[in-house]
PDB file of C-alpha atoms in Angstrom:
ATOM      1  CA  MET A 151     -14.057   2.412  20.569  1.00  0.00           C
ATOM      2  CA  MET A 152     -10.946   1.634  18.508  1.00  0.00           C
ATOM      3  CA  SER A 153      -7.696   3.559  18.933  1.00  0.00           C
ATOM      4  CA  VAL A 154      -7.430   3.907  15.127  1.00  0.00           C
ATOM      5  CA  THR A 155      -9.913   5.220  12.561  1.00  0.00           C
ATOM      6  CA  TRP A 156     -11.153   3.414   9.454  1.00  0.00           C
ATOM      7  CA  PRO A 157      -9.567   6.039   7.159  1.00  0.00           C
ATOM      8  CA  GLN A 158      -6.218   5.218   8.800  1.00  0.00           C
ATOM      9  CA  ILE A 159      -6.811   1.525   8.178  1.00  0.00           C
ATOM     10  CA  GLY A 160      -7.770   2.278   4.564  1.00  0.00           C
ATOM     11  CA  LYS A 161      -4.554   4.280   4.101  1.00  0.00           C
ATOM     12  CA  ALA A 162      -2.564   1.394   5.617  1.00  0.00           C
ATOM     13  CA  ILE A 163      -4.180  -1.082   3.198  1.00  0.00           C
ATOM     14  CA  ILE A 164      -3.168   1.098   0.242  1.00  0.00           C
ATOM     15  CA  GLU A 165       0.392   1.358   1.612  1.00  0.00           C
ATOM     16  CA  THR A 166       0.596  -2.421   1.970  1.00  0.00           C
ATOM     17  CA  LEU A 167      -0.641  -2.946  -1.588  1.00  0.00           C
ATOM     18  CA  GLN A 168       1.915  -0.404  -2.839  1.00  0.00           C
ATOM     19  CA  MET A 169       4.768  -2.099  -0.995  1.00  0.00           C
ATOM     20  CA  VAL A 170       3.806  -5.578  -2.191  1.00  0.00           C
ATOM     21  CA  SER A 171       3.163  -4.640  -5.831  1.00  0.00           C
ATOM     22  CA  ILE A 172       6.236  -2.433  -6.329  1.00  0.00           C
ATOM     23  CA  SER A 173       8.531  -4.859  -4.516  1.00  0.00           C
ATOM     24  CA  LEU A 174       7.154  -7.831  -6.464  1.00  0.00           C
ATOM     25  CA  ILE A 175       7.570  -6.114  -9.842  1.00  0.00           C
ATOM     26  CA  LEU A 176      11.090  -4.812  -9.190  1.00  0.00           C
ATOM     27  CA  GLY A 177      12.075  -7.981  -7.352  1.00  0.00           C
ATOM     28  CA  SER A 178      10.913 -10.075 -10.308  1.00  0.00           C
ATOM     29  CA  LEU A 179      13.099  -8.024 -12.655  1.00  0.00           C
ATOM     30  CA  GLY A 180      16.071  -9.175 -10.590  1.00  0.00           C
ATOM     31  CA  GLY A 181      14.919 -12.575  -9.380  1.00  0.00           C
ATOM     32  CA  ILE A 182      13.651 -14.100 -12.633  1.00  0.00           C
ATOM     33  CA  PRO A 183      16.919 -13.549 -14.574  1.00  0.00           C
ATOM     34  CA  LEU A 184      18.908 -14.901 -11.623  1.00  0.00           C
ATOM     35  CA  GLY A 185      16.693 -17.998 -11.493  1.00  0.00           C
ATOM     36  CA  ILE A 186      17.166 -18.539 -15.229  1.00  0.00           C
ATOM     37  CA  LEU A 187      20.934 -18.165 -14.874  1.00  0.00           C
ATOM     38  CA  LEU A 188      20.975 -20.733 -12.079  1.00  0.00           C
ATOM     39  CA  VAL A 189      19.277 -23.270 -14.344  1.00  0.00           C
ATOM     40  CA  ILE A 190      21.164 -22.673 -17.590  1.00  0.00           C
ATOM     41  CA  THR A 191      24.622 -22.518 -15.953  1.00  0.00           C
ATOM     42  CA  ASN A 192      24.356 -25.567 -13.683  1.00  0.00           C
ATOM     43  CA  GLY A 193      25.957 -28.926 -14.411  1.00  0.00           C
ATOM     44  CA  THR A 194      23.183 -29.968 -16.801  1.00  0.00           C
ATOM     45  CA  GLY A 195      22.385 -26.503 -18.175  1.00  0.00           C
ATOM     46  CA  ILE A 196      22.613 -25.319 -21.756  1.00  0.00           C
ATOM     47  CA  ILE A 197      25.593 -22.993 -21.119  1.00  0.00           C
ATOM     48  CA  LYS A 198      27.374 -24.754 -18.269  1.00  0.00           C
ATOM     49  CA  ASN A 199      29.368 -22.345 -16.109  1.00  0.00           C
ATOM     50  CA  LYS A 200      30.093 -23.770 -12.673  1.00  0.00           C
ATOM     51  CA  LEU A 201      31.868 -20.632 -11.447  1.00  0.00           C
ATOM     52  CA  LEU A 202      28.967 -18.293 -12.266  1.00  0.00           C
ATOM     53  CA  CYS A 203      26.396 -20.774 -10.966  1.00  0.00           C
ATOM     54  CA  SER A 204      28.330 -21.173  -7.700  1.00  0.00           C
ATOM     55  CA  LEU A 205      28.698 -17.397  -7.291  1.00  0.00           C
ATOM     56  CA  ILE A 206      24.969 -16.761  -7.782  1.00  0.00           C
ATOM     57  CA  ASN A 207      24.101 -19.657  -5.469  1.00  0.00           C
ATOM     58  CA  ASN A 208      26.316 -18.322  -2.687  1.00  0.00           C
ATOM     59  CA  VAL A 209      24.964 -14.762  -2.942  1.00  0.00           C
ATOM     60  CA  ILE A 210      21.377 -16.044  -2.866  1.00  0.00           C
ATOM     61  CA  ASN A 211      22.084 -18.281   0.117  1.00  0.00           C
ATOM     62  CA  ILE A 212      23.751 -15.452   2.053  1.00  0.00           C
ATOM     63  CA  VAL A 213      20.866 -13.013   1.555  1.00  0.00           C
ATOM     64  CA  ARG A 214      18.218 -15.667   2.214  1.00  0.00           C
ATOM     65  CA  SER A 215      19.925 -16.684   5.455  1.00  0.00           C
ATOM     66  CA  LEU A 216      19.175 -13.243   6.937  1.00  0.00           C
ATOM     67  CA  PRO A 217      15.786 -12.869   8.663  1.00  0.00           C
ATOM     68  CA  PHE A 218      13.932  -9.944   7.090  1.00  0.00           C
ATOM     69  CA  ILE A 219      13.868  -7.902  10.292  1.00  0.00           C
ATOM     70  CA  ILE A 220      17.691  -8.091  10.496  1.00  0.00           C
ATOM     71  CA  LEU A 221      18.087  -7.249   6.801  1.00  0.00           C
ATOM     72  CA  LEU A 222      15.738  -4.303   7.328  1.00  0.00           C
ATOM     73  CA  VAL A 223      18.024  -2.833   9.989  1.00  0.00           C
ATOM     74  CA  ALA A 224      21.317  -3.860   8.364  1.00  0.00           C
ATOM     75  CA  ILE A 225      20.746  -1.887   5.162  1.00  0.00           C
ATOM     76  CA  VAL A 226      19.418   1.300   6.751  1.00  0.00           C
ATOM     77  CA  PRO A 227      22.365   3.334   5.347  1.00  0.00           C
ATOM     78  CA  LEU A 228      21.637   2.031   1.838  1.00  0.00           C
ATOM     79  CA  THR A 229      17.935   2.776   2.259  1.00  0.00           C
ATOM     80  CA  ARG A 230      18.692   6.340   3.349  1.00  0.00           C
ATOM     81  CA  LEU A 231      21.049   6.753   0.387  1.00  0.00           C
ATOM     82  CA  ILE A 232      18.395   5.611  -2.120  1.00  0.00           C
ATOM     83  CA  VAL A 233      15.186   7.202  -0.794  1.00  0.00           C
ATOM     84  CA  GLY A 234      16.489   9.757   1.702  1.00  0.00           C
ATOM     85  CA  THR A 235      14.835   8.221   4.754  1.00  0.00           C
ATOM     86  CA  SER A 236      14.697   4.962   6.699  1.00  0.00           C
ATOM     87  CA  ILE A 237      11.095   5.321   7.878  1.00  0.00           C
ATOM     88  CA  GLY A 238       7.831   4.941   5.991  1.00  0.00           C
ATOM     89  CA  THR A 239       6.486   3.072   3.007  1.00  0.00           C
ATOM     90  CA  LYS A 240       9.122   4.228   0.500  1.00  0.00           C
ATOM     91  CA  ALA A 241      11.920   3.215   2.848  1.00  0.00           C
ATOM     92  CA  ALA A 242      10.402  -0.237   3.419  1.00  0.00           C
ATOM     93  CA  ILE A 243      10.341  -0.978  -0.321  1.00  0.00           C
ATOM     94  CA  VAL A 244      14.159  -1.014  -0.576  1.00  0.00           C
ATOM     95  CA  PRO A 245      14.770  -3.907   1.863  1.00  0.00           C
ATOM     96  CA  LEU A 246      11.656  -5.658   0.553  1.00  0.00           C
ATOM     97  CA  ILE A 247      13.156  -5.735  -2.955  1.00  0.00           C
ATOM     98  CA  ILE A 248      16.519  -6.997  -1.679  1.00  0.00           C
ATOM     99  CA  TYR A 249      14.701  -9.608   0.415  1.00  0.00           C
ATOM    100  CA  ILE A 250      12.480 -10.894  -2.391  1.00  0.00           C
ATOM    101  CA  ILE A 251      15.012 -11.067  -5.262  1.00  0.00           C
ATOM    102  CA  PRO A 252      16.853 -14.202  -4.009  1.00  0.00           C
ATOM    103  CA  TYR A 253      13.529 -15.694  -2.870  1.00  0.00           C
ATOM    104  CA  ILE A 254      12.061 -15.319  -6.371  1.00  0.00           C
ATOM    105  CA  ALA A 255      15.304 -16.580  -7.940  1.00  0.00           C
ATOM    106  CA  ARG A 256      15.085 -19.833  -5.985  1.00  0.00           C
ATOM    107  CA  LEU A 257      11.394 -20.282  -6.770  1.00  0.00           C
ATOM    108  CA  VAL A 258      12.010 -19.640 -10.477  1.00  0.00           C
ATOM    109  CA  GLU A 259      14.897 -22.118 -10.437  1.00  0.00           C
ATOM    110  CA  ASN A 260      12.636 -24.821  -9.001  1.00  0.00           C
ATOM    111  CA  SER A 261       9.915 -24.080 -11.570  1.00  0.00           C
ATOM    112  CA  LEU A 262      12.310 -24.230 -14.525  1.00  0.00           C
ATOM    113  CA  LEU A 263      13.916 -27.451 -13.307  1.00  0.00           C
ATOM    114  CA  GLU A 264      10.491 -29.100 -13.634  1.00  0.00           C
ATOM    115  CA  VAL A 265      10.569 -28.623 -17.422  1.00  0.00           C
ATOM    116  CA  ASN A 266      11.090 -31.881 -19.321  1.00  0.00           C
ATOM    117  CA  LYS A 267      14.733 -32.105 -20.462  1.00  0.00           C
ATOM    118  CA  GLY A 268      13.531 -33.644 -23.725  1.00  0.00           C
ATOM    119  CA  ILE A 269      11.960 -30.326 -24.739  1.00  0.00           C
ATOM    120  CA  ILE A 270      15.281 -28.518 -24.304  1.00  0.00           C
ATOM    121  CA  GLU A 271      17.161 -31.258 -26.158  1.00  0.00           C
ATOM    122  CA  ALA A 272      14.674 -31.038 -29.041  1.00  0.00           C
ATOM    123  CA  ALA A 273      15.127 -27.263 -29.193  1.00  0.00           C
ATOM    124  CA  GLU A 274      18.904 -27.657 -29.280  1.00  0.00           C
ATOM    125  CA  ALA A 275      18.591 -30.283 -32.037  1.00  0.00           C
ATOM    126  CA  MET A 276      16.597 -27.789 -34.106  1.00  0.00           C
ATOM    127  CA  GLY A 277      19.442 -25.293 -33.807  1.00  0.00           C
ATOM    128  CA  ALA A 278      17.708 -22.845 -31.459  1.00  0.00           C
ATOM    129  CA  THR A 279      19.914 -20.234 -29.810  1.00  0.00           C
ATOM    130  CA  THR A 280      20.212 -19.958 -26.026  1.00  0.00           C
ATOM    131  CA  PHE A 281      17.817 -16.978 -25.998  1.00  0.00           C
ATOM    132  CA  GLN A 282      15.321 -18.819 -28.212  1.00  0.00           C
ATOM    133  CA  ILE A 283      15.429 -21.881 -25.971  1.00  0.00           C
ATOM    134  CA  ILE A 284      14.753 -19.747 -22.902  1.00  0.00           C
ATOM    135  CA  TRP A 285      12.082 -17.512 -24.456  1.00  0.00           C
ATOM    136  CA  HIS A 286      10.229 -19.975 -26.687  1.00  0.00           C
ATOM    137  CA  PHE A 287      10.615 -23.272 -24.818  1.00  0.00           C
ATOM    138  CA  LEU A 288      11.799 -23.013 -21.202  1.00  0.00           C
ATOM    139  CA  LEU A 289       9.633 -20.123 -19.963  1.00  0.00           C
ATOM    140  CA  PRO A 290       6.400 -21.105 -21.779  1.00  0.00           C
ATOM    141  CA  GLU A 291       6.638 -24.686 -20.523  1.00  0.00           C
ATOM    142  CA  ALA A 292       7.158 -23.510 -16.937  1.00  0.00           C
ATOM    143  CA  LEU A 293       4.651 -20.611 -17.061  1.00  0.00           C
ATOM    144  CA  GLY A 294       1.972 -22.260 -14.917  1.00  0.00           C
ATOM    145  CA  SER A 295       4.506 -23.115 -12.246  1.00  0.00           C
ATOM    146  CA  LEU A 296       6.129 -19.660 -12.496  1.00  0.00           C
ATOM    147  CA  ILE A 297       2.770 -18.000 -11.797  1.00  0.00           C
ATOM    148  CA  LEU A 298       2.414 -20.063  -8.634  1.00  0.00           C
ATOM    149  CA  SER A 299       5.995 -19.167  -7.693  1.00  0.00           C
ATOM    150  CA  LEU A 300       5.279 -15.462  -7.997  1.00  0.00           C
ATOM    151  CA  THR A 301       2.069 -16.002  -6.029  1.00  0.00           C
ATOM    152  CA  THR A 302       4.136 -17.532  -3.230  1.00  0.00           C
ATOM    153  CA  ALA A 303       6.561 -14.597  -3.439  1.00  0.00           C
ATOM    154  CA  ALA A 304       3.693 -12.094  -3.171  1.00  0.00           C
ATOM    155  CA  ILE A 305       2.380 -13.838  -0.060  1.00  0.00           C
ATOM    156  CA  GLY A 306       5.885 -13.823   1.410  1.00  0.00           C
ATOM    157  CA  LEU A 307       6.019 -10.069   0.795  1.00  0.00           C
ATOM    158  CA  ILE A 308       2.772  -9.559   2.706  1.00  0.00           C
ATOM    159  CA  GLY A 309       4.373 -11.175   5.743  1.00  0.00           C
ATOM    160  CA  ALA A 310       7.499  -9.066   5.287  1.00  0.00           C
ATOM    161  CA  THR A 311       5.506  -5.813   5.046  1.00  0.00           C
ATOM    162  CA  ALA A 312       3.870  -6.720   8.340  1.00  0.00           C
ATOM    163  CA  MET A 313       7.324  -7.079   9.924  1.00  0.00           C
ATOM    164  CA  ALA A 314       8.377  -3.746   8.403  1.00  0.00           C
ATOM    165  CA  GLY A 315       5.726  -2.198  10.633  1.00  0.00           C
ATOM    166  CA  THR A 316       7.910  -2.871  13.672  1.00  0.00           C
ATOM    167  CA  VAL A 317      10.297  -0.135  12.522  1.00  0.00           C
ATOM    168  CA  GLY A 318       7.708   2.303  11.194  1.00  0.00           C
ATOM    169  CA  GLY A 319       7.516   0.853   7.713  1.00  0.00           C
ATOM    170  CA  GLY A 320       3.878   1.810   7.266  1.00  0.00           C
ATOM    171  CA  GLY A 321       1.041  -0.397   6.084  1.00  0.00           C
ATOM    172  CA  ILE A 322      -1.079  -2.864   8.005  1.00  0.00           C
ATOM    173  CA  GLY A 323       1.904  -4.040  10.056  1.00  0.00           C
ATOM    174  CA  ASP A 324       2.463  -0.536  11.382  1.00  0.00           C
ATOM    175  CA  ILE A 325      -1.192  -0.297  12.428  1.00  0.00           C
ATOM    176  CA  ALA A 326      -0.972  -3.689  14.153  1.00  0.00           C
ATOM    177  CA  ILE A 327       2.167  -2.725  16.098  1.00  0.00           C
ATOM    178  CA  SER A 328       1.444   0.946  16.858  1.00  0.00           C
ATOM    179  CA  TYR A 329      -2.220   0.573  17.781  1.00  0.00           C
ATOM    180  CA  GLY A 330      -2.962  -3.105  18.315  1.00  0.00           C
ATOM    181  CA  TYR A 331       0.132  -4.146  20.264  1.00  0.00           C
ATOM    182  CA  GLN A 332       1.497  -0.986  21.871  1.00  0.00           C
ATOM    183  CA  ARG A 333      -1.941   0.322  22.892  1.00  0.00           C
ATOM    184  CA  PHE A 334      -3.313  -3.115  23.788  1.00  0.00           C
ATOM    185  CA  ASP A 335      -6.219  -2.692  21.367  1.00  0.00           C
ATOM    186  CA  THR A 336      -7.394  -6.243  20.709  1.00  0.00           C
ATOM    187  CA  LYS A 337     -10.012  -5.123  18.194  1.00  0.00           C
ATOM    188  CA  VAL A 338      -7.370  -3.462  16.005  1.00  0.00           C
ATOM    189  CA  THR A 339      -5.177  -6.558  16.211  1.00  0.00           C
ATOM    190  CA  ILE A 340      -8.050  -8.793  15.089  1.00  0.00           C
ATOM    191  CA  ILE A 341      -8.970  -6.442  12.221  1.00  0.00           C
ATOM    192  CA  THR A 342      -5.383  -6.326  10.923  1.00  0.00           C
ATOM    193  CA  VAL A 343      -5.095 -10.118  11.119  1.00  0.00           C
ATOM    194  CA  VAL A 344      -8.348 -10.514   9.174  1.00  0.00           C
ATOM    195  CA  ILE A 345      -7.171  -8.028   6.523  1.00  0.00           C
ATOM    196  CA  LEU A 346      -3.877  -9.905   6.081  1.00  0.00           C
ATOM    197  CA  ILE A 347      -5.730 -13.225   5.793  1.00  0.00           C
ATOM    198  CA  VAL A 348      -8.024 -11.740   3.130  1.00  0.00           C
ATOM    199  CA  PHE A 349      -4.981 -10.453   1.219  1.00  0.00           C
ATOM    200  CA  VAL A 350      -3.313 -13.859   1.293  1.00  0.00           C
ATOM    201  CA  GLN A 351      -6.462 -15.736   0.273  1.00  0.00           C
ATOM    202  CA  ALA A 352      -7.189 -13.315  -2.581  1.00  0.00           C
ATOM    203  CA  ILE A 353      -3.640 -13.511  -3.969  1.00  0.00           C
ATOM    204  CA  GLN A 354      -3.504 -17.296  -3.659  1.00  0.00           C
ATOM    205  CA  ASN A 355      -6.877 -17.769  -5.353  1.00  0.00           C
ATOM    206  CA  LEU A 356      -5.907 -15.404  -8.175  1.00  0.00           C
ATOM    207  CA  GLY A 357      -2.594 -17.216  -8.647  1.00  0.00           C
ATOM    208  CA  ASN A 358      -4.297 -20.619  -8.711  1.00  0.00           C
ATOM    209  CA  LEU A 359      -6.861 -19.369 -11.258  1.00  0.00           C
ATOM    210  CA  LEU A 360      -4.230 -17.903 -13.593  1.00  0.00           C
ATOM    211  CA  SER A 361      -2.053 -20.997 -13.307  1.00  0.00           C
ATOM    212  CA  ARG A 362      -4.956 -23.308 -14.184  1.00  0.00           C
ATOM    213  CA  LYS A 363      -5.857 -21.196 -17.209  1.00  0.00           C
ATOM    214  CA  VAL A 364      -2.266 -21.255 -18.477  1.00  0.00           C
ATOM    215  CA  ARG A 365      -1.904 -25.007 -17.992  1.00  0.00           C
ATOM    216  CA  LYS A 366      -5.092 -25.647 -20.027  1.00  0.00           C
ATOM    217  CA  HIS A 367      -3.675 -23.910 -23.104  1.00  0.00           C
TER     218      HIS A 367
END
């Protein structure tokens, strides 16, 4: 007999999906613009600004250098200030967003750097504004790669939500730690691992499918 019920596992799955989806959406709102800024302000960008590019780079590198579990603990006061608690699903979303923003920014940067420079030069020759170049040329050309980047970010968030379980963050990770590890319930551990694998496979397959469809158009 397992030390946890199936309804508890079902609730944990919903919590994990909530954490991943909310963090990915809000993280993208911060990470995508930062990634774009990194590309357009670098030495070969369309609005070169070495100071801004260097500042964004340094901030991203600092945040990314922190393991998620340390970031989770380090910003507890900020988490309490925003959501009123440092435990549970809502509290875990705050560090997840901070963790994923620089991660997405770097992935977006890599995707946009793959775009053929000739396309940007042609857009500039036609008199397109910076916004028009980004919106009508840069992003559409990199869309397939951007989808895969966000897929990678979503998978990274699944791993982070599992780690959030070590401090009562809720979700599948919390079940794995509280029941599988602390109560030595091997069956629960195996079930949580299988669920996480299914999540990762489903997200990766969906990302690959969407990316292929975009690249065909």
